Amino acid sequence: MVLVDSLVFPDLIVVIILTIVALILIIYLTSLLVKLSIINYRASISAFLFTKCLDGGISGINYLNHVTITEDKPLSGNYLIICPRITGSGYDINVTVYIAYVR
Amino acid sequence: MIYKSLLPIVITLIIMVTITTYLINYVNYETNEALLYENRYLVSINVFKQLNETLPSIIQNEACTLISNPINYTCETLGINTTDIIANVLGIISNRTGSIVHYEIMSYGVYGSGNETIYRATIIAMTQDDEIEGMVSASYPINLCLYSQAIKDLMNNLRANLTVYANNITEAIQIVNRDVSNRVELLGDKYVKITIYYEGVFSMVRRTSNQTTYVGQIHYTIYATPNNENYCNKTTVYSGDFYVIVIINKYVNETLYFSINGLVNNHAAQ
């Protein structure tokens, strides 16, 4: 029994500790990878919206699940794209400012 | 010694976490930079671009207002009003973005050049940490500055009263007709197409043995349009009066009243 204690127990503790450390690192790494992909998503969505804005406005975009487009003033600095549109002719000039957020 | 095989896994994980953390910081910074540039572009150059596209229709509208009232609505008024419209549009954008961007119209000018009117404005878009200068301009294919000046000159020419010395009434009428024609011809036919209808009734006011005096008021109506293609089908219409004293150097027995009417235009062949 003493032999077992001296040989297995410290080994088991170390294994458990290392496993926990590995698990924490895996969870942390996963969260970092998720964060990275969110940044990537933001970047590609903003590039898409930027092109759309230049191409005639982002008002018609409602098929992106994680993008909200509002005409309100920006509440935080968290917006993706500000897209001002000037339409109309003569004295009848309409100005709309669309702001896109990622949900 | 089972943990010895776990150690490389942990070390690999630590390396991966380090690389990913570095990557996140790097990519996040780059993404924010890219977003900043994109938004800066959209609120400055893209806005200038859109203004440039809208400006011709604003100028066209202003031009039509000018053509229907070139005396009060001059070239300068057109410049001021157009600049106001632009400032208003920029103000709305600035306001709706919560003052992320602020615009300032640095200078503007409107001038006639050959057969054109050119409007130009320099705008500065100020974002949090940058200033971008842009120019908007539009032209209208009629020299509105000269048009409004020509109508003003014409109205001035027509305002002058006239004294006619003649041997008889027929001659007096010819002199008055020729005078109205001269006033119009002074203008030439380069920038403006004019038709004037005029009429007046003269009545005898004094008669001596060798002189008869008539006084009359010529009422005229001007119809003017720019000489080039007129895009808004507006006509300038003004009317006014001037007094004419007719002095016949003889005793006129029978005529107490006579009238004059006529039509003058500066574009003989229509």
XYZ file of C-alpha atoms in Angstrom:
373
model
C 0.000 0.000 0.000
C 2.853 2.335 0.843
C 4.416 1.466 -2.423
C 1.217 2.229 -4.250
C 0.895 5.543 -2.407
C 4.374 6.579 -3.218
C 4.182 5.650 -6.885
C 0.632 6.309 -8.117
C -0.686 9.132 -5.994
C 1.773 11.947 -6.894
C 1.540 10.843 -10.488
C -2.240 11.021 -10.396
C -2.215 14.513 -8.877
C 0.126 15.761 -11.566
C -1.992 14.145 -14.267
C -5.160 15.727 -12.871
C -3.532 19.170 -12.586
C -2.111 18.972 -16.081
C -5.445 17.819 -17.471
C -7.220 20.751 -15.815
C -4.594 23.168 -17.142
C -4.967 21.649 -20.595
C -8.742 21.946 -20.410
C -8.590 25.591 -19.329
C -6.162 26.313 -22.119
C -8.406 24.568 -24.634
C -11.448 26.562 -23.491
C -9.444 29.778 -23.575
C -8.065 28.947 -26.999
C -11.543 28.190 -28.267
C -12.848 31.515 -26.980
C -9.914 33.285 -28.644
C -10.627 31.529 -31.913
C -14.290 32.500 -31.686
C -13.247 36.100 -31.024
C -10.931 35.953 -34.010
C -13.686 34.703 -36.248
C -16.036 37.425 -34.963
C -13.424 40.055 -35.869
C -13.078 38.386 -39.220
C -16.851 38.420 -39.664
C -17.028 42.120 -38.740
C -14.307 42.880 -41.256
C -15.901 41.001 -44.115
C -19.414 42.306 -43.361
C -18.117 45.870 -43.191
C -16.301 45.418 -46.494
C -19.527 44.078 -47.989
C -21.620 46.943 -46.574
C -19.022 49.470 -47.708
C -19.292 48.216 -51.280
C -23.096 48.133 -51.051
C -23.138 51.686 -49.740
C -21.024 52.903 -52.651
C -23.228 50.888 -54.947
C -26.491 52.601 -54.019
C -27.226 52.293 -50.338
C -27.578 49.713 -47.614
C -31.239 50.343 -46.814
C -32.463 47.208 -48.578
C -30.234 44.803 -46.693
C -32.315 42.702 -44.339
C -30.999 39.251 -45.127
C -27.973 39.388 -42.843
C -28.895 37.768 -39.535
C -26.338 39.564 -37.430
C -26.550 43.037 -38.938
C -28.951 45.755 -37.832
C -29.375 48.843 -39.971
C -30.949 51.887 -38.352
C -31.552 55.494 -39.241
C -31.041 56.626 -35.632
C -28.079 58.467 -34.262
C -25.228 56.185 -33.277
C -25.416 55.380 -29.571
C -21.970 53.914 -29.197
C -18.816 53.786 -31.237
C -19.672 50.199 -32.049
C -21.087 50.854 -35.501
C -19.751 49.233 -38.615
C -20.605 51.575 -41.442
C -22.205 55.006 -41.657
C -23.834 55.367 -45.036
C -25.274 58.813 -45.860
C -27.557 58.920 -48.899
C -28.553 62.073 -50.740
C -31.512 61.552 -53.039
C -34.118 63.652 -54.769
C -33.881 66.513 -57.152
C -34.383 70.231 -57.244
C -35.664 71.611 -53.965
C -36.786 68.187 -52.829
C -33.543 66.828 -51.436
C -33.750 63.923 -49.020
C -30.893 63.021 -46.766
C -30.845 59.718 -44.918
C -28.014 58.381 -42.817
C -27.997 54.625 -42.389
C -25.881 53.123 -39.651
C -25.069 49.413 -39.546
C -24.334 47.525 -36.342
C -23.347 43.937 -35.701
C -25.627 42.213 -33.232
C 5.014 8.439 -15.891
C 1.823 9.134 -17.729
C 2.031 12.947 -17.186
C 5.100 13.159 -19.360
C 2.880 12.658 -22.386
C 0.544 15.419 -21.165
C 3.295 18.028 -20.914
C 3.840 18.406 -24.683
C 0.079 18.876 -25.122
C 0.055 21.684 -22.536
C 3.102 23.310 -24.116
C 1.497 23.114 -27.558
C -1.660 24.683 -26.162
C 0.307 27.524 -24.560
C 2.050 28.220 -27.878
C -1.278 28.188 -29.733
C -2.857 30.550 -27.198
C 0.098 32.939 -27.589
C -0.118 32.915 -31.364
C -3.906 33.408 -31.318
C -3.673 36.283 -28.821
C -1.110 37.999 -31.016
C -3.258 37.374 -34.078
C -6.351 38.803 -32.383
C -4.575 41.996 -31.375
C -3.140 42.387 -34.837
C -6.341 41.586 -36.745
C -8.515 43.642 -34.386
C -6.303 46.686 -34.871
C -6.279 46.241 -38.630
C -10.059 45.766 -38.728
C -10.662 48.918 -36.727
C -8.281 50.845 -38.968
C -10.059 49.533 -42.057
C -13.459 50.473 -40.599
C -12.170 53.932 -39.749
C -10.968 54.453 -43.333
C -14.168 53.050 -44.803
C -16.343 55.312 -42.695
C -14.106 58.292 -43.373
C -14.494 57.624 -47.080
C -18.275 57.243 -46.851
C -18.854 60.444 -44.891
C -16.433 62.531 -46.939
C -15.590 61.536 -50.491
C -18.756 59.515 -51.003
C -20.828 62.444 -49.727
C -18.980 64.818 -52.077
C -19.622 62.378 -54.907
C -23.339 62.174 -54.136
C -23.553 65.959 -53.820
C -21.926 66.288 -57.230
C -24.597 63.989 -58.640
C -27.461 65.944 -57.054
C -26.089 69.415 -57.712
C -27.107 69.699 -61.409
C -30.782 69.276 -60.520
C -30.475 71.862 -57.733
C -28.802 74.292 -60.138
C -31.453 73.569 -62.761
C -34.185 74.455 -60.292
C -32.379 77.594 -59.198
C -31.858 78.518 -62.847
C -35.588 78.261 -63.521
C -36.286 80.537 -60.567
C -33.727 82.979 -61.934
C -35.209 82.901 -65.434
C -38.659 83.716 -64.109
C -37.356 86.615 -62.025
C -33.896 87.723 -63.161
C -34.063 91.149 -61.582
C -34.502 90.128 -57.965
C -33.021 86.658 -58.282
C -29.549 87.251 -59.615
C -26.527 85.100 -60.119
C -25.408 85.905 -56.576
C -28.763 84.872 -55.130
C -28.442 81.600 -57.007
C -25.014 81.067 -55.449
C -26.223 81.872 -51.935
C -29.304 79.652 -52.177
C -27.431 76.704 -53.666
C -24.810 76.976 -50.931
C -27.594 77.062 -48.342
C -29.090 73.859 -49.741
C -25.682 72.152 -49.623
C -25.030 73.417 -46.098
C -28.432 72.102 -45.047
C -27.756 68.642 -46.516
C -24.339 68.496 -44.834
C -25.852 69.694 -41.547
C -28.382 66.864 -41.589
C -25.666 64.275 -42.200
C -23.502 65.752 -39.469
C -26.412 65.793 -37.049
C -27.628 62.261 -37.805
C -24.168 60.808 -37.320
C -24.004 62.361 -33.861
C -21.318 64.783 -35.044
C -18.896 62.032 -35.974
C -18.272 64.200 -38.982
C -18.490 67.947 -39.265
C -18.625 69.798 -42.571
C -17.615 73.286 -43.448
C -18.115 75.064 -46.759
C -14.846 76.910 -47.168
C -15.716 78.885 -50.264
C -18.132 78.960 -53.126
C -18.508 80.845 -56.334
C -20.890 81.167 -59.210
C -19.834 82.683 -62.468
C -20.786 82.786 -66.096
C -18.295 81.437 -68.553
C -19.122 81.645 -72.254
C -22.507 80.019 -72.638
C -22.449 78.405 -69.224
C -23.023 79.143 -65.598
C -20.654 77.349 -63.260
C -21.191 76.812 -59.567
C -18.351 75.605 -57.406
C -17.924 75.019 -53.687
C -15.056 73.749 -51.591
C -16.086 71.658 -48.599
C -14.034 70.307 -45.732
C -15.193 67.175 -43.962
C -13.746 66.940 -40.477
C -13.790 63.545 -38.825
C -12.410 62.924 -35.352
C -8.825 62.873 -36.440
C -8.722 63.936 -40.037
C -9.738 66.620 -42.497
C -10.701 65.882 -46.059
C -11.190 68.596 -48.616
C -13.558 68.139 -51.496
C -14.934 70.157 -54.350
C -18.439 70.070 -55.728
C -19.389 71.760 -58.937
C -22.104 71.866 -61.535
C -22.804 73.858 -64.620
C -25.906 75.044 -66.404
C -25.858 75.544 -70.173
C -27.067 79.147 -70.058
C -25.011 82.108 -68.929
C -27.448 83.132 -66.205
C -25.227 85.941 -64.899
C -25.254 87.683 -68.271
C -28.930 86.883 -68.767
C -29.949 88.537 -65.533
C -27.666 91.489 -66.328
C -29.186 91.805 -69.812
C -32.731 91.915 -68.415
C -31.671 94.482 -65.820
C -30.095 96.630 -68.538
C -33.213 96.331 -70.657
C -35.440 97.408 -67.797
C -33.135 100.347 -67.185
C -33.219 101.290 -70.873
C -36.980 101.149 -70.899
C -37.406 103.217 -67.791
C -36.184 106.443 -69.397
C -38.840 108.945 -70.311
C -38.843 110.444 -73.750
C -39.536 113.784 -75.393
C -40.312 113.702 -79.095
C -40.218 116.683 -81.435
C -42.071 116.096 -84.682
C -43.810 117.847 -87.529
C -46.938 115.748 -87.331
C -48.456 112.898 -85.372
C -47.528 110.184 -87.877
C -43.903 111.204 -87.632
C -44.143 111.267 -83.817
C -45.482 107.718 -83.797
C -42.614 106.582 -86.030
C -40.102 108.218 -83.708
C -41.580 106.514 -80.651
C -41.587 103.124 -82.405
C -37.987 103.585 -83.509
C -37.004 104.595 -79.986
C -38.468 101.445 -78.448
C -36.683 99.346 -81.084
C -33.401 101.090 -80.297
C -33.758 100.421 -76.594
C -34.126 96.715 -77.322
C -31.399 96.605 -79.953
C -28.887 98.061 -77.500
C -28.944 94.665 -75.875
C -28.024 92.644 -78.923
C -29.333 89.146 -79.405
C -26.529 87.131 -77.927
C -27.909 85.988 -74.596
C -31.543 86.833 -74.550
C -34.539 86.547 -76.842
C -36.918 89.404 -76.232
C -40.366 90.348 -77.403
C -41.932 93.578 -76.207
C -45.542 94.548 -76.597
C -46.287 98.169 -75.915
C -49.182 100.524 -76.114
C -50.000 104.006 -75.014
C -52.645 106.641 -75.313
C -51.657 110.265 -75.812
C -53.803 113.209 -75.001
C -53.380 116.820 -75.857
C -52.331 118.930 -72.895
C -51.388 122.248 -74.425
C -51.926 124.019 -77.695
C -50.529 127.292 -78.897
C -50.524 128.804 -82.346
C -47.246 127.112 -83.356
C -46.949 124.166 -80.960
C -49.162 121.321 -79.763
C -48.124 119.151 -76.815
C -49.341 115.631 -76.091
C -48.534 113.525 -73.073
C -48.841 109.781 -72.969
C -47.795 106.769 -70.986
C -46.351 103.799 -72.825
C -47.134 100.573 -71.075
C -44.881 97.728 -72.117
C -44.694 94.028 -71.386
C -41.456 92.140 -71.901
C -41.331 88.443 -72.689
C -37.790 87.181 -72.511
C -36.147 83.775 -72.622
C -32.501 82.776 -72.715
C -31.127 82.485 -76.201
C -29.839 78.927 -75.852
C -31.933 75.922 -75.155
C -34.220 76.713 -72.273
C -34.528 73.629 -70.101
C -37.302 74.755 -67.847
C -39.572 76.486 -70.358
C -39.817 79.515 -68.133
C -40.285 82.953 -69.566
C -39.300 86.184 -67.956
C -42.286 88.522 -67.941
C -41.965 92.099 -66.780
C -44.052 95.108 -67.481
C -43.647 98.786 -66.849
C -44.362 102.265 -68.078
C -42.534 105.274 -69.336
C -43.811 108.730 -70.158
C -43.556 110.320 -73.545
C -44.061 113.977 -74.296
C -44.821 114.639 -77.934
C -44.325 118.160 -79.189
C -45.717 118.884 -82.658
C -44.356 122.149 -83.977
C -47.671 123.335 -85.408
C -51.237 123.925 -84.386
C -53.086 120.576 -84.590
C -56.724 121.145 -85.023
C -58.541 117.847 -85.104
C -56.592 115.277 -82.984
C -57.175 115.430 -79.257
C -56.113 111.821 -78.631
C -54.034 109.248 -80.436
C -52.648 105.897 -79.494
C -49.490 103.955 -80.195
C -49.036 100.220 -80.017
C -46.515 97.833 -81.357
C -44.334 94.829 -81.005
C -40.568 94.683 -81.039
C -38.320 91.681 -80.888
C -34.611 91.136 -81.233
C -34.877 87.847 -83.068
C -36.283 88.765 -86.460
C -36.401 85.316 -87.977
C -38.165 82.883 -85.709
